[in-house]
Amino acid sequence: MSLVLTLASRNLFHDRLRFVATMVGIVFSVVLVMVQMGLFLGFGRMVTTMIDHASADLWILPKGAKCFEDPSLIDVKLRDRVATMDGVSSAVPLVIGFSDWRLESGELTPVFIVGADLRDGSLQPFNVVDGNVQALTQGANVAVDRSYFDRLGISGVGSTAEIRGRKVRVVAVTDGIRSFATTPYVFVDLKNARNYTGTPRDRASSVLVRLKSDADREKALSEIRAQAGDAEVLTSDDFRSRSRSFWLFGTGAGAALFAGALLGVIVGTVIVAQTLYSSTKDHLNEFATLRAMGSSNGYIYTVIIYQALINAVIGFAIAAGIGSIVVQMTAKSALPIVVTPWLMAALFALTVVMCVASGIGAIIRVVRIDPATVFMR
Amino acid sequence: MNDYVVEANAVEKTLGRGAGEVHALRGIDLSLRPGELTLLMGPSGSGKTTLLLVLGCMLTPTSGSVTVCGTSISNADKEALAKIRREHVGFVFQSYHLFPTLTATQNVQLALDIRGEHGKRAAQKSREALAMVGLEQKMDSLPGGLSGGEQQRVAIARALVANPSVVLADEPTGALDGNNGQSIMRILADTAHGRERAVLVVTHDPRVIPYADRIIEIEDGLIVQERPGETDRPRMPKAVPFRA
């Protein structure tokens, strides 16, 4: 280990209480930022989960639709016009909307109906762990997520309940399809979706379009837009981006998460700056001695920067450990915290920047050292 | 070219401003030669520490000139002064100023580290410097585990390890008992005579006089007397004329 690193580490570990206080500050800060940003990512994924799992290249939507759950409707005849256009493989109407689920106990709970024609280019239940999705086309059958069994008063495939006074039977069970709004998604076929949501036969929430593999995408998009009239045509990426933007920023949820993360950064920076400054002040005599011996300012800055980096590495390692526990604990929750490798890398970079920036106060103090003071003591 | 490593000519130094202004040095002429141990003596407030700071490139003179190994310090900025100290000057402080969290070897090695000498070679040189001052058995000790005399010997090893041309010692025996003080002065005298370094010792301690080749007395910022020391070594010619 280089001597400057040795000196930096000994300076830090010499006062264990202060070192512990520094670690608490860094860990608190990093875990807070990790949780906030993990929630941001988790929320961002959750609000687009249906778009992500739909087999569609283009979405025909009511003009100005902000998200998948937008209740506006379009004329379903548009689907017939689009389906016959060059380059289009399939065009499938989708009907969504809120409805009432009556448990066997008689209690009512709101559900969110997702109904599509179960053909190619559609939105089918995914992550199926039990039952048969094709059975949705046969009668009043539904697919639900097992995380909502208690809420819906069911126990699995074969359970029954009522939606809008119509008896339904569970034929398929999924895992991990959770709604950020906590209203359970219920997958049904298109016809039943109209009944459960009260959507007229000539209307649909959207039309999911799949293009042929050899189609000129830009040309097809432009031609479909020309036919769309009052509707709007978005690529899946555009719709995903718009939906995420609406829920995260239109509602203020994302701003609140970012504000929490910013608070974490500020708290961490202040705590580390304070402890680094007081550590430097305690070692001023040593820094003055170094200066008297002829060390450059750069050498002394290196000692302080190394102290900051040691803080960052140890603090981040502890925070990452705590963060991984938090991630595991929330994995099955309504809003899981998602920590990606990129987020971890960004957090590490943020920790380093935070700790090094915290050293500026200490560096400013050291710059003013008069080496002659060592002769006065 | 002369053989002086430090030359001060007509050096004046004013400290403070306005009503608090103090003329700490009032026209000092002084030269330090390799192979000579010079004592700088004088009462408190006489200007000897200020002179040490000027000769040690920690202060620049208000007027007059100081050159260290041929480099003038008059217009040097802080970093340039630090570079001159790093390359040419070794310091020994009264309070040792060792780093309490580093071992004796690491303390000595710091003097090489700031000069860009790292690794095993630097560690080896540091151990050799400690052996030279008789601390073979204490190389891995922390300063807290060393006596005052041993700490001062570590400080001397630190001052010498990079082979500076001049060693400036501020009251090196001030905090030591008689035996340890003599031991430290013997090392400093050996440094001057055996290693051909210029050594300047600022002191109040009359017990160190027998180790001096030259004694300079200063009062009120002026050199009031310069005389040969009491060693039995052959005298070198006077560096500067007596200035009253």
Short mmCIF file of C-alpha atoms in Angstrom, two decimals, chain B residues 2 50 55 67 89 97 101 112 142 159 164 167 171 176 182 199 216 227 229:
data_model
loop_
_atom_site.label_atom_id
_atom_site.label_comp_id
_atom_site.label_asym_id
_atom_site.label_seq_id
_atom_site.Cartn_x
_atom_site.Cartn_y
_atom_site.Cartn_z
CA ASN B 2 31.81 29.50 -3.61
CA THR B 50 12.63 34.27 12.18
CA LEU B 55 17.07 30.44 5.88
CA THR B 67 20.15 31.87 -1.80
CA VAL B 89 16.61 21.42 3.39
CA HIS B 97 6.36 16.56 14.88
CA THR B 101 -0.26 6.89 13.37
CA LEU B 112 11.13 10.45 0.49
CA LEU B 142 4.79 4.01 16.66
CA ALA B 159 15.54 15.10 8.06
CA PRO B 164 19.59 17.51 2.08
CA VAL B 167 19.91 20.68 8.09
CA GLU B 171 16.01 23.55 19.78
CA LEU B 176 15.46 16.09 26.23
CA GLN B 182 24.21 14.80 23.96
CA VAL B 199 23.99 22.11 10.02
CA ILE B 216 26.55 33.06 16.20
CA ARG B 227 33.03 33.12 17.23
CA GLY B 229 33.15 26.83 18.63
#
